[in-house]
Amino acid sequence: MESYALLIASTLNAGTILALAALGLLINEKAGIVNLGAEGMMLCAAIAGFATVVHTGSDFLGFLAGAAAGAALAAVLGVLVIWLNTNQYATGLALSLFGVGFSAFAGISYVQEKLPERPHFAIPLLGDIPLVGPALFRQHPLVYLTIGLAIWLVWFLYRARAGLVLRSVGESPESAHALGYPVRMIRLTALIAGGALCGLAGAYLVIIYTPLWVEGMTAGRGWIALALTTFATWRPGRVLLGAYLFGGVTMLQYHLQATGVDVASEFLNMLPYLATIVVLALISRNPAWIRVNMPASLGKPFYPGS
């Protein structure tokens, strides 16, 4: 039973990275912007956060640096795709490639660095409950804040006026513009907010989940987060559940290896990516379902003068 409690705890830990990034991408796509640069953003944010903690010893400043790095790259993407009307897919891919290369270059001197001793967290009293405590109540505070963020996004997107305006920009920017809303600024704000969340995910990866720096250590998590938004049909609650599902698949490989299951390690390492492909293939069998839930202007440029 203790091993299962550990599996649940590690699932929440691993799923938080995907949830943060996917919720950020959800905000982007609700505004009509496809952000294919998440992988590069997460890597740049990871090295920014890791370097900050190495030099300051402060996890908070590390998270702040990661979020700032993600937001800065998102702002660059925003200027290119919103004001210069470059192709969203090509620009996002270019940003992702840039992030991979730049983070590898910037992180050369940090490969052997170690972070200060990691603190342990537990909710008083609840953390002492047998089995349930270690599984659910000994997580980093950002795990619980991520769950709270998903709940808040449900309210914001479907109940708050600002959220409804954001969705209208993603559905019909021409109509929103005709009503006097600054479509470009709304899209840029959404892109920066989503980039900050992607950056926070990258910082969490290197500061809490795996407290070290290795080149390319996101290992495709940015792409999995991108697939999660489609898998969840652009709904925050489903994004959170999907993130924990993929996090569980990721940690299952270690659990099976620890229990002595005779399965090739290469196959176990494939599981998260295989699950992503299978889910996308199943969803793609019903294109109408995707069209009903997908923002109508997703990936389409907006020309205010037209």
Coordinates of C-alpha atoms in Angstrom, one line a residue:
M1 CA 0.0 0.0 0.0
E2 CA 2.9 2.3 0.7
S3 CA 4.1 1.8 -2.8
Y4 CA 0.7 2.8 -4.2
A5 CA 0.7 5.9 -2.0
L6 CA 4.1 6.8 -3.4
L7 CA 2.8 6.2 -7.0
I8 CA -0.1 8.6 -6.4
A9 CA 2.2 11.2 -4.9
S10 CA 4.6 11.0 -7.8
T11 CA 1.7 11.2 -10.2
L12 CA 0.5 14.5 -8.7
N13 CA 4.1 15.8 -8.9
A14 CA 4.6 14.8 -12.5
G15 CA 1.2 15.9 -13.6
T16 CA 1.7 19.4 -12.2
I17 CA 4.3 20.1 -14.8
L18 CA 1.9 19.1 -17.6
A19 CA -1.0 20.8 -16.0
L20 CA 0.7 24.2 -15.7
A21 CA 2.0 24.1 -19.3
A22 CA -1.3 22.9 -20.7
L23 CA -3.4 25.5 -18.8
G24 CA -1.1 28.1 -20.2
L25 CA -1.6 26.8 -23.7
L26 CA -5.3 26.6 -23.1
I27 CA -5.4 30.4 -22.4
N28 CA -3.4 31.0 -25.6
E29 CA -5.8 28.9 -27.7
K30 CA -8.9 30.4 -26.1
A31 CA -7.7 33.7 -27.5
G32 CA -7.1 32.1 -30.9
I33 CA -3.3 31.7 -30.8
V34 CA -1.6 28.4 -31.4
N35 CA 1.6 28.3 -29.4
L36 CA 3.9 25.6 -30.7
G37 CA 6.9 27.1 -28.8
A38 CA 6.0 25.6 -25.4
E39 CA 8.9 23.2 -25.4
G40 CA 11.4 25.9 -26.1
M41 CA 9.8 28.2 -23.5
M42 CA 9.9 25.5 -20.8
L43 CA 13.5 24.8 -21.5
C44 CA 14.6 28.5 -21.4
A45 CA 12.5 29.0 -18.2
A46 CA 14.0 25.9 -16.7
I47 CA 17.6 27.1 -17.1
A48 CA 16.6 30.6 -16.0
G49 CA 15.0 29.3 -12.9
F50 CA 17.8 26.8 -12.1
A51 CA 20.5 29.4 -12.5
T52 CA 18.6 31.8 -10.3
V53 CA 18.3 29.3 -7.5
V54 CA 21.9 28.3 -7.8
H55 CA 23.0 31.9 -7.4
T56 CA 20.4 33.1 -4.9
G57 CA 19.3 30.0 -3.0
S58 CA 15.7 31.2 -3.3
D59 CA 13.1 28.9 -4.9
F60 CA 10.6 31.8 -5.1
L61 CA 13.0 33.9 -7.2
G62 CA 13.7 30.8 -9.3
F63 CA 10.0 30.4 -10.0
L64 CA 9.7 34.1 -10.7
A65 CA 12.7 34.0 -13.2
G66 CA 11.1 31.0 -14.9
A67 CA 7.8 32.7 -15.3
A68 CA 9.5 35.9 -16.5
A69 CA 11.5 33.9 -19.1
G70 CA 8.4 32.2 -20.4
A71 CA 6.4 35.5 -20.5
A72 CA 9.3 37.3 -22.4
L73 CA 9.4 34.6 -25.1
A74 CA 5.7 34.6 -25.4
A75 CA 5.8 38.4 -25.8
V76 CA 8.2 38.0 -28.7
L77 CA 6.0 35.4 -30.3
G78 CA 3.0 37.7 -29.8
V79 CA 4.7 40.6 -31.6
L80 CA 5.5 38.3 -34.5
V81 CA 2.2 36.5 -35.0
I82 CA -0.2 39.3 -33.8
W83 CA 1.3 42.5 -35.2
L84 CA 3.5 41.2 -38.0
N85 CA 1.0 38.4 -38.9
T86 CA 3.7 35.7 -39.4
N87 CA 2.4 32.1 -39.7
Q88 CA 1.6 30.9 -36.1
Y89 CA 2.7 27.3 -36.7
A90 CA 6.1 28.2 -38.4
T91 CA 6.8 30.9 -35.8
G92 CA 6.0 28.6 -32.9
L93 CA 8.2 25.9 -34.2
A94 CA 11.1 28.3 -34.8
L95 CA 10.7 29.5 -31.2
S96 CA 10.7 26.0 -29.9
L97 CA 13.9 25.2 -31.8
F98 CA 15.5 28.4 -30.6
G99 CA 14.6 27.5 -27.0
V100 CA 16.1 24.1 -27.3
G101 CA 19.4 25.4 -28.7
F102 CA 19.7 28.5 -26.4
S103 CA 19.0 26.6 -23.2
A104 CA 21.6 24.0 -24.1
F105 CA 24.1 26.8 -24.7
A106 CA 23.2 28.8 -21.6
G107 CA 23.2 25.7 -19.4
I108 CA 26.6 24.3 -20.2
S109 CA 28.2 25.7 -17.0
Y110 CA 25.3 24.5 -14.9
V111 CA 25.3 20.8 -15.7
Q112 CA 27.3 19.9 -12.6
E113 CA 25.7 22.4 -10.3
K114 CA 23.6 21.3 -7.4
L115 CA 20.8 23.1 -5.7
P116 CA 20.6 23.8 -2.0
E117 CA 18.9 21.1 0.1
R118 CA 15.3 20.7 -0.9
P119 CA 12.7 21.5 1.7
H120 CA 10.0 19.0 2.6
F121 CA 6.3 20.0 2.6
A122 CA 3.3 18.6 4.5
I123 CA -0.1 19.9 5.4
P124 CA -0.3 19.8 9.3
L125 CA -2.3 16.9 10.6
L126 CA -3.5 15.8 7.1
G127 CA 0.1 14.9 6.2
D128 CA 0.2 12.4 9.1
I129 CA -2.8 10.4 8.0
P130 CA -1.6 6.9 7.1
L131 CA -1.3 6.2 3.3
V132 CA -3.6 9.2 2.4
G133 CA -1.2 11.7 4.0
P134 CA 1.9 10.7 2.0
A135 CA -0.2 10.3 -1.2
L136 CA -2.0 13.6 -1.2
F137 CA -0.9 16.0 1.6
R138 CA 2.9 16.1 1.3
Q139 CA 3.2 18.0 -2.0
H140 CA 4.8 21.2 -2.9
P141 CA 2.4 24.2 -2.5
L142 CA 2.5 24.7 -6.3
V143 CA 0.7 21.4 -6.7
Y144 CA -2.3 22.7 -4.8
L145 CA -2.1 26.1 -6.5
T146 CA -2.3 24.4 -9.9
I147 CA -5.5 22.7 -8.9
G148 CA -6.8 26.0 -7.6
L149 CA -5.8 27.7 -10.9
A150 CA -7.8 25.1 -12.9
I151 CA -10.9 25.7 -10.8
W152 CA -10.4 29.5 -11.1
L153 CA -10.0 29.2 -14.9
V154 CA -13.4 27.4 -15.1
W155 CA -15.0 30.3 -13.4
F156 CA -13.0 32.9 -15.3
L157 CA -13.7 31.5 -18.8
Y158 CA -17.4 30.7 -18.3
R159 CA -18.6 33.2 -15.7
A160 CA -16.4 36.3 -15.6
R161 CA -16.9 39.1 -18.1
A162 CA -13.2 39.3 -19.0
G163 CA -13.1 35.5 -19.7
L164 CA -16.2 35.8 -22.0
V165 CA -14.4 38.6 -23.9
L166 CA -11.3 36.4 -24.2
R167 CA -13.4 33.6 -25.6
S168 CA -15.1 35.9 -28.0
V169 CA -11.8 37.0 -29.3
G170 CA -10.9 33.4 -30.0
E171 CA -14.2 32.7 -31.6
S172 CA -14.7 35.8 -33.8
P173 CA -12.1 38.5 -33.5
E174 CA -13.8 40.6 -36.1
S175 CA -17.0 40.7 -34.1
A176 CA -15.1 41.6 -30.9
H177 CA -13.2 44.3 -32.8
A178 CA -16.5 45.7 -34.1
L179 CA -17.8 45.9 -30.5
G180 CA -14.7 48.0 -29.6
Y181 CA -12.5 45.4 -27.8
P182 CA -8.7 45.7 -28.4
V183 CA -8.3 42.3 -30.0
R184 CA -4.6 42.5 -30.5
M185 CA -3.9 43.6 -26.9
I186 CA -6.2 40.9 -25.5
R187 CA -4.4 38.2 -27.5
L188 CA -1.0 39.5 -26.5
T189 CA -2.1 39.5 -22.8
A190 CA -3.4 36.0 -23.1
L191 CA -0.2 34.9 -24.8
I192 CA 2.0 36.4 -22.1
A193 CA -0.1 34.9 -19.3
G194 CA 0.1 31.4 -21.0
G195 CA 3.8 31.8 -21.6
A196 CA 4.3 32.6 -17.9
L197 CA 2.5 29.4 -16.9
C198 CA 4.7 27.4 -19.4
G199 CA 7.7 29.1 -17.8
L200 CA 6.5 28.2 -14.3
A201 CA 6.1 24.6 -15.5
G202 CA 9.7 24.6 -16.7
A203 CA 11.0 26.1 -13.4
Y204 CA 9.0 23.5 -11.4
L205 CA 10.6 20.7 -13.4
V206 CA 14.2 21.7 -12.5
I207 CA 13.6 23.2 -9.0
I208 CA 11.2 20.6 -7.5
Y209 CA 10.6 17.6 -9.7
T210 CA 14.2 16.9 -10.8
P211 CA 16.5 19.4 -9.0
L212 CA 19.3 19.4 -11.6
W213 CA 19.9 20.7 -15.0
V214 CA 20.4 18.4 -18.1
E215 CA 20.1 19.5 -21.7
G216 CA 16.7 18.9 -23.2
M217 CA 15.3 17.6 -19.9
T218 CA 11.7 18.6 -20.7
A219 CA 11.8 15.5 -22.9
G220 CA 8.8 16.4 -25.0
R221 CA 6.6 17.6 -22.1
G222 CA 5.8 20.8 -24.0
W223 CA 4.4 18.8 -26.9
I224 CA 2.4 16.5 -24.6
A225 CA 0.9 19.6 -22.9
L226 CA -0.1 20.9 -26.4
A227 CA -1.8 17.6 -27.1
L228 CA -3.5 17.8 -23.8
T229 CA -5.5 20.9 -24.8
T230 CA -7.0 19.0 -27.7
F231 CA -7.5 15.9 -25.6
A232 CA -9.4 18.0 -23.0
T233 CA -11.5 19.7 -25.7
W234 CA -10.2 23.1 -24.4
R235 CA -11.8 22.7 -20.9
P236 CA -9.6 23.5 -17.8
G237 CA -11.1 20.7 -15.6
R238 CA -10.4 18.1 -18.3
V239 CA -6.9 19.5 -18.8
L240 CA -6.1 18.9 -15.1
L241 CA -7.5 15.3 -15.2
G242 CA -5.6 14.6 -18.5
A243 CA -2.4 16.0 -17.0
Y244 CA -2.6 13.6 -14.0
L245 CA -3.5 10.7 -16.4
F246 CA -0.3 11.3 -18.4
G247 CA 1.7 12.0 -15.2
G248 CA 0.5 8.6 -13.9
V249 CA 1.5 6.9 -17.1
T250 CA 4.9 8.5 -16.8
M251 CA 5.4 7.3 -13.2
L252 CA 4.0 3.9 -13.9
Q253 CA 7.1 2.9 -15.7
Y254 CA 9.2 3.5 -12.5
H255 CA 6.6 1.7 -10.4
L256 CA 6.7 -1.4 -12.7
Q257 CA 10.4 -1.4 -12.7
A258 CA 10.6 -1.2 -8.9
T259 CA 8.1 -4.1 -8.5
G260 CA 10.2 -6.2 -10.8
V261 CA 7.8 -6.5 -13.7
D262 CA 9.8 -8.1 -16.6
V263 CA 9.1 -5.5 -19.3
A264 CA 11.8 -4.0 -21.5
S265 CA 12.8 -0.5 -20.2
E266 CA 12.6 0.9 -23.7
F267 CA 9.0 0.0 -23.9
L268 CA 8.2 1.6 -20.5
N269 CA 10.0 4.8 -21.6
M270 CA 7.7 4.9 -24.6
L271 CA 4.5 4.8 -22.5
P272 CA 3.8 8.6 -22.1
Y273 CA 4.4 9.3 -25.8
L274 CA 2.5 6.2 -26.9
A275 CA -0.4 7.2 -24.7
T276 CA -0.3 10.7 -26.4
I277 CA -0.5 9.2 -29.9
V278 CA -3.3 6.8 -29.0
V279 CA -5.4 9.5 -27.4
L280 CA -4.9 11.9 -30.3
A281 CA -5.7 9.1 -32.8
L282 CA -9.0 8.3 -30.9
I283 CA -10.0 11.9 -30.8
S284 CA -9.3 12.4 -34.5
R285 CA -11.8 9.8 -35.4
N286 CA -14.5 12.3 -34.7
P287 CA -13.5 15.6 -36.4
A288 CA -16.9 17.1 -35.8
W289 CA -16.5 16.8 -32.0
I290 CA -13.2 18.8 -32.2
R291 CA -14.7 21.5 -34.4
V292 CA -17.6 22.0 -32.0
N293 CA -15.3 22.6 -29.0
M294 CA -12.3 24.2 -30.8
P295 CA -12.2 28.1 -30.8
A296 CA -13.4 29.0 -34.3
S297 CA -10.5 31.4 -35.1
L298 CA -7.7 29.2 -33.7
G299 CA -4.6 29.7 -35.7
K300 CA -6.1 32.4 -38.0
P301 CA -4.5 35.8 -38.3
F302 CA -6.6 38.9 -37.5
Y303 CA -6.5 42.0 -39.7
P304 CA -8.1 45.0 -37.9
G305 CA -8.7 46.9 -41.2
S306 CA -10.5 44.1 -43.0

